[in-house]
Coordinates of C-alpha atoms in Angstrom, one line a residue:
Chain A
M19 CA -9.1 8.2 -17.4
V20 CA -9.9 11.7 -17.9
G21 CA -11.8 13.3 -21.0
L22 CA -10.8 16.4 -22.8
Q23 CA -13.6 19.1 -22.3
E24 CA -14.4 22.3 -23.5
G25 CA -13.3 25.2 -21.1
M26 CA -11.0 22.5 -18.4
C27 CA -7.7 25.3 -19.0
P28 CA -7.2 28.3 -20.5
G29 CA -6.3 27.8 -24.3
L30 CA -8.4 25.1 -25.0
D31 CA -11.3 26.6 -26.8
G32 CA -13.8 24.3 -29.0
G33 CA -12.2 25.0 -32.0
L34 CA -8.4 23.6 -30.6
L35 CA -10.6 20.5 -28.8
R36 CA -11.9 19.1 -32.5
S37 CA -9.1 19.2 -33.9
L38 CA -7.1 17.3 -31.0
L39 CA -10.0 14.8 -31.1
A40 CA -9.6 14.5 -35.0
A41 CA -6.4 13.8 -34.4
D42 CA -7.4 10.8 -31.7
V43 CA -5.8 12.5 -28.6
K44 CA -9.1 12.4 -26.2
T45 CA -7.9 12.0 -23.2
V46 CA -5.6 13.9 -21.1
E47 CA -3.5 11.1 -20.9
D48 CA -3.2 10.8 -24.5
L49 CA -1.9 14.4 -24.5
V50 CA 0.7 14.3 -21.9
S51 CA 2.0 11.3 -23.6
S52 CA 2.3 12.3 -27.2
D53 CA 4.8 14.0 -29.1
L54 CA 3.4 17.5 -28.6
E55 CA 5.5 18.8 -31.7
E56 CA 3.4 16.2 -34.0
V57 CA 0.3 16.9 -32.5
A58 CA 1.4 20.8 -32.8
Q59 CA 1.8 20.3 -36.3
K60 CA -1.2 17.6 -36.9
C61 CA -3.6 20.3 -35.2
S62 CA -1.5 23.1 -36.3
V63 CA -1.9 25.1 -33.5
S64 CA 1.5 26.4 -32.0
Y65 CA 4.0 23.9 -30.4
K66 CA 3.7 27.0 -27.4
A67 CA 0.3 26.9 -26.6
L68 CA 0.0 23.1 -26.8
Y69 CA 3.0 23.0 -24.0
A70 CA 1.1 25.4 -21.7
I71 CA -1.8 23.5 -22.3
R72 CA 0.1 20.4 -21.1
R73 CA 1.6 22.4 -18.2
V74 CA -1.5 23.1 -16.9
L75 CA -3.3 19.4 -17.1
L76 CA -0.9 17.9 -15.6
A77 CA -1.2 20.2 -12.5
Q78 CA -4.3 20.2 -12.2
H79 CA -4.5 16.0 -12.9
T80 CA -1.6 14.8 -10.8
A81 CA -1.1 13.8 -7.0
F82 CA 1.2 15.9 -5.8
P83 CA 4.4 15.1 -4.1
V84 CA 4.4 15.4 0.2
S85 CA 7.7 15.6 2.2
G86 CA 7.5 12.9 4.6
A87 CA 8.0 15.2 6.9
D88 CA 4.8 16.9 7.1
L89 CA 2.6 13.4 6.2
Y90 CA 4.6 12.5 10.0
D91 CA 2.8 15.4 10.9
E92 CA -0.5 15.6 10.2
L93 CA -0.7 12.0 11.2
L94 CA 0.5 12.8 15.0
S95 CA -2.5 15.0 14.8
S96 CA -5.0 13.6 13.0
T97 CA -4.4 9.9 14.2
A98 CA -6.5 8.7 17.4
I99 CA -6.2 4.9 18.4
I100 CA -10.3 3.6 19.4
S101 CA -10.6 1.2 21.5
T102 CA -12.6 -1.9 21.1
G103 CA -13.9 -2.1 24.4
N104 CA -12.5 -5.3 24.9
P105 CA -8.9 -5.8 26.4
S106 CA -7.4 -8.7 25.5
L107 CA -8.8 -7.4 21.8
D108 CA -6.8 -3.8 22.1
K109 CA -3.8 -5.8 23.6
L110 CA -4.0 -7.7 19.8
L111 CA -4.4 -4.0 18.4
D112 CA -1.6 -2.6 20.3
S113 CA -4.3 -0.1 22.0
G114 CA -7.1 -0.5 19.7
L115 CA -8.2 0.0 16.6
Y116 CA -6.1 3.0 14.7
T117 CA -7.5 5.3 12.4
G118 CA -6.6 5.4 9.2
E119 CA -6.4 1.8 8.6
V120 CA -8.4 -1.2 7.7
T121 CA -8.7 -3.9 10.3
E122 CA -10.2 -7.4 9.6
L123 CA -11.7 -10.0 11.7
S124 CA -12.1 -13.1 9.8
G125 CA -13.7 -16.7 11.1
G126 CA -15.9 -19.5 10.3
P127 CA -19.4 -19.2 10.6
G128 CA -20.5 -18.6 14.8
S129 CA -17.3 -17.6 15.3
G130 CA -18.2 -14.2 17.0
K131 CA -17.2 -11.9 14.1
S132 CA -20.6 -10.1 13.8
Q133 CA -21.0 -9.6 17.8
V134 CA -17.2 -8.2 17.8
C135 CA -19.0 -5.7 15.3
F136 CA -21.8 -5.0 18.1
G137 CA -19.5 -4.6 20.6
V138 CA -17.5 -2.2 19.2
A139 CA -20.0 -0.6 17.3
V140 CA -21.6 0.0 20.6
H141 CA -18.6 1.0 22.5
V142 CA -17.6 3.8 20.5
S143 CA -21.2 5.0 20.3
H144 CA -22.2 4.9 24.1
Q145 CA -18.4 4.9 25.5
L146 CA -17.1 7.0 23.5
K147 CA -19.8 9.4 22.0
Q148 CA -18.7 8.7 18.2
R149 CA -20.7 8.4 15.5
V150 CA -20.4 4.8 13.9
I151 CA -21.4 3.9 10.4
Y152 CA -22.4 0.6 10.2
I153 CA -22.6 -0.9 6.7
D154 CA -24.9 -4.7 7.0
T155 CA -24.5 -7.0 4.6
T156 CA -26.0 -10.5 6.1
G157 CA -28.7 -8.7 7.3
G158 CA -27.5 -9.8 10.9
L159 CA -27.7 -6.3 12.4
T160 CA -30.9 -6.4 15.0
A161 CA -31.1 -3.3 16.9
S162 CA -32.6 -5.0 19.9
R163 CA -29.5 -7.0 20.1
L164 CA -27.8 -3.2 20.4
L165 CA -30.3 -2.2 22.6
E166 CA -29.6 -5.6 24.9
M167 CA -25.8 -4.6 24.8
L168 CA -26.5 -0.7 25.7
Q169 CA -28.8 -1.5 28.1
S170 CA -26.3 -3.7 30.1
E171 CA -23.9 -0.5 30.0
T172 CA -26.6 1.7 30.9
S173 CA -29.8 2.1 32.6
D174 CA -31.1 5.5 31.5
R175 CA -33.0 4.7 28.4
D176 CA -32.2 8.6 27.1
E177 CA -28.2 7.9 27.2
Q178 CA -29.1 4.6 24.8
M179 CA -31.3 6.7 22.3
E180 CA -28.4 8.6 21.8
A181 CA -26.4 6.1 21.8
L182 CA -28.4 4.1 19.0
Q183 CA -28.9 7.2 16.7
R184 CA -25.3 7.5 16.4
I185 CA -24.9 3.8 15.0
H186 CA -26.0 4.6 11.2
V187 CA -26.7 1.7 9.5
F188 CA -26.8 0.8 5.9
R189 CA -28.5 -2.2 4.6
L190 CA -26.5 -3.0 1.2
F191 CA -26.9 -6.7 -0.1
D192 CA -25.0 -6.7 -3.1
A193 CA -21.5 -5.8 -3.8
Y194 CA -22.8 -3.6 -6.7
S195 CA -24.3 -1.3 -3.6
L196 CA -21.8 -1.8 -1.5
R197 CA -19.1 0.1 -3.6
D198 CA -21.5 2.1 -5.0
R199 CA -22.5 3.3 -1.0
L200 CA -18.2 3.5 -0.4
S201 CA -17.6 5.5 -3.0
T202 CA -20.3 8.2 -2.3
L203 CA -19.1 7.9 1.8
R204 CA -15.9 8.5 0.7
S205 CA -16.9 11.7 -1.8
G206 CA -18.1 13.7 1.0
G207 CA -21.6 11.3 2.1
L208 CA -19.7 10.8 5.3
L209 CA -19.9 13.6 6.7
Q210 CA -23.7 13.9 5.7
A211 CA -24.8 10.7 6.2
S212 CA -24.0 11.5 10.2
G213 CA -25.8 14.3 10.1
G214 CA -23.4 16.7 11.4
G215 CA -20.6 15.7 13.6
S216 CA -17.4 13.2 12.9
V217 CA -17.8 9.8 12.3
K218 CA -15.0 7.9 13.9
A219 CA -15.8 3.9 12.9
V220 CA -16.7 2.4 10.2
I221 CA -17.8 -1.1 10.1
V222 CA -18.3 -3.5 7.5
D223 CA -20.5 -6.7 8.0
S224 CA -19.6 -8.7 6.4
V225 CA -17.2 -7.5 3.4
S226 CA -16.8 -11.7 1.5
A227 CA -20.1 -12.6 1.6
V228 CA -21.6 -9.6 -1.2
I229 CA -17.6 -10.3 -3.1
S230 CA -17.5 -13.9 -2.6
P231 CA -20.2 -14.8 -4.8
L232 CA -19.0 -12.6 -7.8
L233 CA -14.9 -14.0 -7.8
G234 CA -13.5 -17.1 -9.7
G235 CA -14.3 -18.0 -13.1
K236 CA -12.7 -16.6 -16.0
Q237 CA -14.4 -13.0 -15.8
N238 CA -12.2 -10.4 -13.6
E239 CA -15.9 -8.2 -12.8
G240 CA -15.7 -9.4 -9.1
M241 CA -12.4 -8.6 -8.2
S242 CA -12.2 -5.1 -10.1
L243 CA -15.0 -4.6 -7.6
M244 CA -13.4 -6.1 -5.1
I245 CA -10.4 -4.3 -5.3
Q246 CA -12.9 -0.9 -6.1
A247 CA -14.2 -1.2 -2.6
A248 CA -11.5 -1.8 -0.8
L249 CA -10.0 1.0 -2.6
A250 CA -12.9 3.3 -1.1
L251 CA -12.4 2.1 2.2
K252 CA -8.5 2.8 2.6
T253 CA -9.1 6.1 1.5
M254 CA -11.8 7.2 3.5
A255 CA -10.2 5.7 6.2
K256 CA -6.9 8.2 5.2
D257 CA -8.9 11.0 4.5
F258 CA -11.6 11.5 6.8
G259 CA -9.4 9.9 9.3
V260 CA -11.3 7.1 10.7
A261 CA -10.6 3.4 11.5
V262 CA -12.5 0.6 9.5
L263 CA -13.5 -2.4 10.5
V264 CA -14.0 -5.3 8.2
T265 CA -15.0 -9.0 8.5
N266 CA -14.1 -12.0 6.2
H267 CA -14.9 -15.5 5.9
V268 CA -12.0 -18.4 5.9
T269 CA -11.4 -21.1 3.7
R270 CA -8.9 -23.5 4.6
G271 CA -5.7 -23.9 2.3
G272 CA -4.0 -27.1 0.4
R273 CA -3.0 -28.9 3.8
G274 CA -6.0 -28.3 5.4
E275 CA -5.1 -25.1 7.3
V276 CA -7.2 -22.4 7.8
Q277 CA -7.0 -19.2 6.3
P278 CA -9.3 -15.9 5.0
G279 CA -11.1 -15.7 2.7
L280 CA -11.4 -13.4 -0.6
G281 CA -7.3 -14.6 -1.9
A282 CA -4.9 -13.3 -2.1
S283 CA -5.5 -10.6 -3.9
W284 CA -7.3 -8.7 -0.7
S285 CA -4.8 -9.8 1.8
H286 CA -3.0 -7.4 0.8
I287 CA -6.1 -4.6 1.2
P288 CA -6.2 -4.9 5.3
R289 CA -3.3 -3.3 7.8
S290 CA -4.3 -6.1 10.4
R291 CA -5.8 -9.5 10.2
I292 CA -7.5 -11.2 13.2
L293 CA -8.7 -14.7 12.9
L294 CA -11.3 -16.1 15.6
E295 CA -11.7 -19.1 16.7
R296 CA -14.0 -20.9 18.8
T297 CA -11.7 -22.5 21.7
D298 CA -11.5 -26.3 22.6
R299 CA -11.6 -25.6 26.1
A300 CA -15.4 -25.0 25.6
P301 CA -17.2 -27.6 28.1
S302 CA -19.8 -29.8 25.9
G303 CA -23.6 -29.4 25.7
C304 CA -23.4 -25.5 26.5
S305 CA -22.4 -22.5 23.9
S306 CA -19.2 -20.9 25.5
T307 CA -18.7 -17.6 24.4
L308 CA -15.0 -17.3 24.2
R309 CA -13.6 -17.2 21.6
S310 CA -9.2 -17.5 20.3
A311 CA -8.0 -14.8 18.5
T312 CA -4.8 -14.8 16.8
L313 CA -3.2 -11.2 15.2
I314 CA -1.9 -12.9 11.8
K315 CA -1.1 -10.0 10.3
S316 CA 0.1 -6.5 12.1
S317 CA 2.7 -4.1 11.1
R318 CA 2.9 -3.2 15.0
Q319 CA 3.2 -6.4 17.0
P320 CA 5.0 -9.7 16.6
C321 CA 2.6 -11.8 14.3
L322 CA 0.6 -15.3 15.8
I323 CA 0.2 -14.1 19.0
K324 CA -2.8 -15.1 20.8
E325 CA -5.5 -14.3 23.0
E326 CA -8.8 -15.4 24.4
L327 CA -11.7 -13.0 24.0
D328 CA -15.0 -13.2 25.6
L329 CA -17.5 -12.5 23.8
Q330 CA -19.9 -11.2 26.7
W331 CA -17.2 -8.4 27.7
W332 CA -19.8 -6.1 25.9
S333 CA -22.7 -7.0 27.7
R334 CA -21.7 -7.7 31.0
S335 CA -22.9 -5.2 33.6
E336 CA -20.1 -5.4 36.2
R337 CA -17.5 -5.2 33.7
R338 CA -14.5 -4.4 35.9
S339 CA -15.3 -7.4 38.5
S340 CA -16.3 -10.4 36.2
G341 CA -13.5 -9.5 33.8
K342 CA -10.7 -9.5 36.7
R343 CA -12.2 -12.5 37.7
K344 CA -12.0 -13.9 34.2
R345 CA -8.4 -13.4 34.0
D346 CA -7.7 -14.8 37.3
E347 CA -9.1 -18.3 36.4
A348 CA -7.3 -18.0 33.2
D349 CA -4.0 -17.3 35.1
S350 CA -5.0 -20.5 37.2
Chain B
M21 CA 38.1 1.7 -15.2
N22 CA 37.9 0.7 -18.4
A23 CA 35.2 1.9 -21.0
G24 CA 32.5 -1.4 -20.5
E25 CA 32.5 0.1 -16.8
T26 CA 28.6 0.7 -15.4
C27 CA 30.6 3.2 -12.8
R28 CA 29.1 6.8 -13.1
S29 CA 31.9 8.9 -13.5
C30 CA 33.0 6.9 -16.5
R31 CA 29.5 6.6 -18.7
L32 CA 28.9 10.5 -17.8
R33 CA 32.4 11.8 -18.9
W34 CA 31.6 9.3 -22.0
E35 CA 27.7 11.0 -23.0
E36 CA 29.3 14.4 -22.0
S37 CA 31.6 14.3 -25.0
R38 CA 28.9 12.9 -27.1
V39 CA 26.0 15.8 -26.1
S40 CA 28.8 18.4 -26.9
D41 CA 29.6 17.3 -30.1
Y42 CA 25.5 16.6 -30.9
G43 CA 24.6 20.1 -29.5
V44 CA 27.0 21.6 -32.0
S45 CA 26.4 19.4 -35.3
H46 CA 22.9 19.2 -35.0
G47 CA 20.9 22.2 -35.9
A48 CA 17.3 21.0 -35.2
C49 CA 17.6 19.9 -31.4
R50 CA 15.7 21.7 -28.9
V51 CA 17.4 22.0 -26.2
D52 CA 20.6 23.9 -26.0
V53 CA 24.1 22.3 -25.3
F54 CA 24.3 24.3 -22.2
A55 CA 20.9 23.8 -21.3
F56 CA 22.4 19.8 -21.5
L57 CA 25.4 20.1 -19.3
Q58 CA 23.2 21.5 -16.7
L59 CA 21.2 18.4 -16.8
L60 CA 24.6 16.6 -16.7
A61 CA 25.1 18.4 -14.3
R62 CA 22.5 17.3 -11.9
L63 CA 23.3 13.9 -13.0
E64 CA 26.9 13.8 -11.4
A65 CA 24.7 14.6 -8.4
R66 CA 22.6 12.0 -8.5
R67 CA 24.3 9.0 -6.5
C68 CA 24.5 5.6 -7.0
L69 CA 23.4 2.9 -5.0
K70 CA 25.3 0.0 -5.6
D71 CA 25.9 -0.8 -2.6
I72 CA 22.3 -0.5 -1.2
E73 CA 22.5 -3.6 0.6
P74 CA 25.0 -5.9 0.5
R75 CA 23.4 -8.5 2.2
L76 CA 20.3 -8.8 -0.1
F77 CA 21.9 -8.3 -3.6
A78 CA 24.8 -10.7 -4.5
E79 CA 28.4 -9.3 -4.9
D80 CA 28.9 -6.6 -7.6
E81 CA 25.7 -7.1 -8.5
G82 CA 23.8 -4.4 -6.7
P83 CA 21.6 -2.1 -8.2
R84 CA 22.9 0.9 -10.6
H85 CA 21.4 4.2 -12.0
G86 CA 18.9 2.7 -14.0
D87 CA 17.6 -0.7 -12.5
V88 CA 14.1 -1.5 -11.8
E89 CA 13.5 -4.1 -9.3
P90 CA 10.2 -5.6 -8.3
W91 CA 9.2 -8.4 -5.5
R92 CA 6.3 -9.6 -4.8
D93 CA 5.8 -11.9 -1.6
L94 CA 5.1 -15.8 -2.3
Y95 CA 3.1 -16.2 0.8
L96 CA 0.4 -13.7 2.1
C97 CA -0.1 -12.8 5.7
V98 CA 2.8 -10.6 7.2
S99 CA 4.2 -9.2 3.9
G100 CA 7.7 -9.3 4.7
K101 CA 8.3 -7.4 1.3
T102 CA 7.4 -3.9 3.2
E103 CA 9.3 -4.6 5.9
L104 CA 11.7 -4.8 3.0
L105 CA 11.0 -1.5 1.8
Y106 CA 11.3 0.5 4.7
H107 CA 14.5 -0.7 5.3
L108 CA 15.7 0.3 1.8
L109 CA 14.4 3.3 2.4
C110 CA 15.9 3.7 5.8
R111 CA 18.9 2.9 4.8
C112 CA 18.8 6.1 2.0
V113 CA 17.3 8.3 3.6
L114 CA 19.1 8.0 7.0
P115 CA 22.3 10.5 7.4
E116 CA 25.8 9.1 6.7
A117 CA 26.3 9.2 10.4
A118 CA 23.8 6.3 11.2
G119 CA 24.9 4.5 8.0
G120 CA 22.5 5.7 5.1
L121 CA 23.0 7.0 2.2
E122 CA 21.5 10.4 2.3
V123 CA 19.7 10.7 -0.5
D124 CA 15.8 11.6 -1.8
A125 CA 13.3 9.3 -2.1
L126 CA 10.1 9.9 -3.8
F127 CA 7.8 6.8 -2.4
V128 CA 4.5 6.7 -5.1
D129 CA 2.3 5.5 -2.8
T130 CA -0.9 3.6 -5.1
D131 CA -2.2 1.3 -2.0
Y132 CA -2.6 4.2 0.4
S133 CA -0.4 1.3 2.6
L134 CA 3.0 3.3 3.5
D135 CA 2.9 2.6 7.2
M136 CA 4.0 6.2 8.5
L137 CA 4.1 5.3 12.1
R138 CA 6.5 1.8 11.4
L139 CA 8.7 4.0 9.4
V140 CA 9.0 6.2 11.9
S141 CA 9.8 3.7 14.5
I142 CA 12.6 1.9 12.1
L143 CA 14.3 5.3 12.0
D144 CA 14.0 6.2 15.0
S145 CA 15.5 3.1 16.5
R146 CA 18.4 3.2 13.8
L147 CA 18.9 6.9 14.5
S148 CA 19.1 6.8 18.1
S149 CA 21.4 3.3 18.1
A150 CA 24.0 5.6 16.4
G151 CA 23.5 8.4 19.2
L152 CA 21.2 11.1 16.9
E153 CA 18.2 13.1 18.3
E154 CA 15.1 14.0 17.0
A155 CA 16.2 16.6 14.6
A156 CA 18.2 13.9 12.9
L157 CA 14.2 12.2 12.3
R158 CA 13.0 15.2 11.2
S159 CA 15.6 16.1 8.2
S160 CA 15.5 12.2 7.2
L161 CA 11.4 12.1 6.6
S162 CA 12.1 15.6 5.1
R163 CA 14.7 13.8 2.6
L164 CA 11.2 11.5 1.8
L165 CA 8.8 12.5 -0.5
V166 CA 5.3 10.3 -0.1
V167 CA 2.9 10.8 -3.3
H168 CA -0.3 9.1 -3.2
C169 CA -2.0 7.8 -6.6
S170 CA -5.7 5.7 -6.5
S171 CA -6.3 5.4 -10.3
S172 CA -3.5 4.0 -13.3
S173 CA -4.7 7.5 -15.2
Q174 CA -3.6 9.2 -12.4
L175 CA -0.4 7.2 -11.8
L176 CA 0.6 7.5 -15.3
L177 CA 0.0 11.2 -14.9
T178 CA 2.0 11.7 -11.7
L179 CA 5.2 10.2 -13.3
H180 CA 5.1 12.8 -16.1
Y181 CA 4.7 15.5 -13.7
L182 CA 8.1 13.6 -11.6
E183 CA 10.5 14.4 -14.9
T184 CA 9.5 18.1 -13.1
T185 CA 10.8 17.0 -9.5
L186 CA 13.9 14.9 -10.9
N187 CA 14.7 18.5 -12.4
S188 CA 14.1 20.5 -9.2
R189 CA 15.8 17.9 -6.6
P190 CA 18.9 16.4 -7.5
S191 CA 19.8 14.3 -4.5
L192 CA 16.4 12.4 -5.4
A193 CA 17.9 8.4 -6.2
L194 CA 15.5 6.7 -5.9
L195 CA 11.7 5.9 -7.0
L196 CA 10.2 3.6 -4.6
I197 CA 6.1 2.1 -6.2
D198 CA 4.4 0.1 -3.6
S199 CA 2.8 -1.6 -5.3
I200 CA 3.0 -1.7 -9.3
S201 CA 0.2 -3.8 -10.1
A202 CA -2.3 -2.0 -7.4
F203 CA -4.7 -1.2 -10.5
Y204 CA -4.0 -4.1 -12.0
W205 CA -7.9 -6.1 -11.7
L206 CA -9.3 -2.5 -12.3
D207 CA -6.9 -1.6 -15.4
R208 CA -8.4 -5.6 -16.6
C209 CA -11.9 -4.7 -16.3
E210 CA -12.0 -1.5 -17.4
G211 CA -10.3 -2.6 -20.6
G212 CA -13.0 -4.8 -21.7
A213 CA -11.8 -7.6 -24.0
S214 CA -8.9 -6.0 -25.8
I215 CA -6.0 -7.2 -23.6
S216 CA -3.6 -4.1 -24.9
R217 CA -6.2 -1.9 -23.9
Q218 CA -6.5 -3.5 -20.3
E219 CA -2.7 -3.0 -20.4
E220 CA -2.6 0.2 -21.8
K221 CA -1.9 2.6 -18.6
L222 CA 1.0 0.6 -17.4
S223 CA 2.7 0.1 -20.3
K224 CA 2.7 4.0 -21.1
C225 CA 4.3 4.1 -17.2
A226 CA 7.2 1.3 -18.0
E227 CA 7.6 3.3 -21.2
L228 CA 8.4 6.6 -19.5
L229 CA 9.6 5.3 -16.8
G230 CA 12.2 3.6 -18.9
R231 CA 12.6 6.9 -20.7
L232 CA 13.1 8.6 -17.3
L233 CA 15.6 6.0 -16.5
R234 CA 18.1 6.6 -19.1
D235 CA 18.1 10.4 -19.2
Y236 CA 18.6 11.2 -14.8
K237 CA 19.8 7.8 -13.8
F238 CA 18.0 6.2 -10.7
T239 CA 16.8 3.5 -9.3
I240 CA 13.7 2.2 -9.0
F241 CA 12.4 -0.2 -6.2
A242 CA 8.9 -1.6 -6.8
T243 CA 6.3 -3.7 -5.2
C244 CA 3.8 -6.6 -7.1
H245 CA 1.9 -8.6 -5.0
T246 CA 1.1 -12.0 -5.3
I247 CA -2.2 -12.4 -7.8
R248 CA -2.2 -16.4 -6.9
R249 CA -1.9 -18.3 -4.4
S250 CA 0.2 -21.3 -4.6
C251 CA -2.2 -24.3 -3.7
S252 CA 0.1 -26.6 -2.1
G253 CA 0.6 -24.2 0.7
L254 CA 4.1 -23.5 2.6
A255 CA 5.7 -27.2 1.3
A256 CA 5.3 -26.4 -2.3
S257 CA 7.0 -28.1 -4.7
R258 CA 8.9 -26.0 -7.0
S259 CA 7.1 -26.3 -9.9
S260 CA 4.0 -24.9 -8.7
T261 CA 5.6 -22.2 -6.7
L262 CA 7.4 -21.2 -10.4
E263 CA 3.1 -21.3 -11.5
A264 CA 2.2 -18.7 -8.4
D265 CA 5.0 -16.0 -9.6
R266 CA 5.0 -15.9 -12.4
P267 CA 5.4 -12.6 -14.1
Y268 CA 1.7 -11.6 -14.9
L269 CA 2.4 -7.6 -15.7
C270 CA 2.9 -5.9 -19.4
R271 CA 5.6 -6.9 -21.4
P272 CA 7.1 -3.4 -21.4
W273 CA 7.6 -4.0 -17.7
Q274 CA 9.0 -6.8 -17.8
R275 CA 11.7 -5.5 -20.0
L276 CA 12.3 -2.7 -17.4
V277 CA 12.9 -5.3 -14.4
T278 CA 16.7 -6.2 -14.5
H279 CA 16.6 -7.3 -10.6
R280 CA 13.7 -10.1 -9.1
V281 CA 13.5 -10.4 -5.5
L282 CA 11.2 -12.9 -4.3
C283 CA 10.5 -13.0 -0.7
S284 CA 8.6 -15.9 0.9
R285 CA 7.7 -17.1 4.5
Q286 CA 9.7 -19.5 6.2
E287 CA 7.7 -21.1 9.1
A288 CA 8.0 -19.8 12.2
E289 CA 10.8 -20.8 14.3
N290 CA 11.4 -20.6 17.5
H291 CA 14.2 -18.7 19.3
T292 CA 15.0 -17.5 23.0
A293 CA 15.0 -14.1 23.1
G294 CA 17.0 -12.5 26.0
G295 CA 17.8 -15.9 27.3
S296 CA 14.6 -15.7 29.3
R297 CA 11.4 -16.0 27.3
E298 CA 11.0 -18.1 24.4
E299 CA 9.7 -16.2 21.2
K300 CA 8.2 -16.8 17.9
R301 CA 10.2 -15.1 15.3
Q302 CA 9.1 -15.3 11.3
V303 CA 12.2 -15.7 9.2
F304 CA 11.7 -14.7 5.4
R305 CA 13.3 -16.0 2.6
V306 CA 15.0 -13.2 0.2
H307 CA 15.7 -14.9 -3.4
C308 CA 17.5 -12.0 -5.6
S309 CA 18.1 -13.0 -8.9
S310 CA 19.0 -10.5 -12.0
S311 CA 18.0 -11.1 -15.2
S312 CA 20.8 -8.0 -17.2
S313 CA 22.6 -9.1 -20.0
R314 CA 26.2 -9.2 -18.1
T315 CA 25.5 -12.1 -15.7
K316 CA 23.2 -14.1 -14.4
A317 CA 23.8 -14.0 -10.7
S318 CA 21.0 -15.1 -7.9
R319 CA 21.5 -14.8 -4.3
I320 CA 19.0 -16.3 -1.3
S321 CA 19.3 -14.6 2.1
S322 CA 17.3 -14.9 4.9
F323 CA 15.9 -11.6 7.3
C324 CA 13.6 -11.4 10.2
V325 CA 11.9 -8.7 10.8
T326 CA 12.4 -7.1 14.2
D327 CA 11.3 -3.9 16.3
A328 CA 14.3 -1.6 14.3
G329 CA 12.9 -3.3 11.0
V330 CA 14.8 -5.6 8.7
Q331 CA 17.7 -8.2 10.6
F332 CA 19.7 -10.1 8.1
I333 CA 20.6 -13.5 9.6

C-alpha cells in the first residue's frame, strides 16, 4: 500500500491532496482504481489533470514487463552454479547450488543439516574465495568448528583467517529479527554487510527453528512472517544473484511418512529440496558420518533419486584419494 | 454458426453493430466511434485459445476468450502444476511450425518462481524435434513478457497497467498468474480483523480482471497453492480431499473462474526406460472441470514429466 503524498508526482500539490483525502482517496491504489470522473467532480479538479496524475503514478509503481528473450540473456550472463564441495550433493543438485534460487535441506535432528551448511560455507569461502552470509538461528555455529574444517583444507594460517573473514555471521533468535535482517539485506544491506566484494551464498540455518513456533492456532501472523521471510529470500536471490541455502525440520504425515516441516505454504518456496536421513547401514555403537540424501523436489532432475552423503567429506585432509576409496567401497 | 455460439467472429460482428449504434446515439460517450472500431479491429486479431490443450480440457470445453483457470496441486512436493503451466506457455509462444499457436503471453510472477532455464530447455527440445534453430528460440522467447510483483498492491497496479500492454500488443492472448494466492497470508495479516479488508486487494484485482476480460477477450491461467495438507496422505478419502482443496480465495475471484484444473501426484510407478534401465517416473493426474453455465463437464487425464516437459499419457 502506498499512501498519497504531496509532491509524489507533478501536479499533486497540497490543495489537491487534501481534497483527495476528503474524497476518501488515500492511496495510490485508491486513485488508480477509482472512477476518475467521479473523483474529478468531488474534488472539483479537471479530469485531465487527474488522468495525468494517474498515468504518472501508474508508471512509477507498476512492475514493468520484461521480454522473455532479455530475461534469458540476463540469466545466462548472471547465473552461476556454486559447487557445494561434496560430489554426491552436487550430483543431486545438478552440479551445485544455483544462484537466484532457494535450496532447502530438511532432516531430523542429527541428520547433518548444519554440518552440510558449515561445509558449504567453508568450501565457498575457501575454495571459491567468495563471501558467505551465514544466518544462525539455533546457536549451532561455532567458529572453532569452521576453523577445524579449514585446517583440514589448508595448513596456512593466513589463508584460514582470510576464509573465516569471508564468512559473515548473523545470530538471530526470533522470526521478527530474521524478517527484518532479511529485508535489510535485500534492500542493499547485502553489499554493505559483506564489506564490499560480492556475496555468492546466503545460508539460513535453520529457518524452521524460528518460524515453526509461530505457526498453528487461529492467528495468521506466523504465516505472514514466514511468507515475508520467504519473499525476502527469493527476491534477494534473484536481485543479487546469490544462492540461498536454508534448512528445515521434518514432521511425519498421516501415514507416518517423513515430510519437510513448515507446511504446505512453505513447500512452494524452495526450488530444490533435499531430505537428509541417517542410513541404516551404520554399524551399531559408533556414530556414522554417512547419510542418505534424497532429492524430493527439483525442476532439473528426476525426483526421488538417492545419494549417499559423507559428512566427513568436508573435513578430510586427503579428500581426493579417500573419496575415491569410499566410492569403490560403495560400488563393490 | 448460430447466434448463441461463442465463436469469435460472430460475437464480434454482433458487438460491432451494437457499438456503432451506441456511439451514434449516446452523446456522453467519451470514446468516439472511430476509436472503438479500431479497438475492435485489435480484438479481431486476438486469438482464441480454445484448442490450447485438447488432452486436458473436455471436448468442446477448452478455454474460450474471457476464461480464467486456476489450479492447485493437491499434494505438495514436485508441483505438477508448474510443469503444466510451462507446457501451456510453450504451446502459446512456439511458432506454428513447431506445433505452437504463435501468440504473445504475459507471465505475472508473484512467487519469483519462474524457472527460465527450465522453460528454455522445454522450448528447446520442442523446437529441435521440429528441426528449428536457435533463431526460433529467440523469437519464441520474445513472444513472452514477464512481470515480477512483490506485493498485492503492486499486483493491482500492474494489472491496471496491463490495459496499456493489451492495447499495444494485439497478439497478446494469454495472461498467466503464478500464483494468485501468493499474497494470501500477507493480505490476511495486513487486513486485521475485518475480512473485507483482508480480501480488498484481491477482490479489486478480480474485478479489474473481469472488466479487462470483457473488454479485451483474452485467456487467463492462474495457479493457486494448496494451503492445507490433506491429513490422510496420498490415499485420501474423497471427503478429506475436498476439504483440502476447498476454494479459499475471495468471492469475486471465485466468480471469475470458469474452469478448475486440479493436479495431484500419483504414487511413483516403475517403468522401463529405453528397455534397459528401470526408472522411477512420477505420474500426475489432472482433473479438469468447467463450472460455466452452459454445461457441466469434467475430464480426467494423466501426464508425466520428461525433459521435454509434460507428456500426456
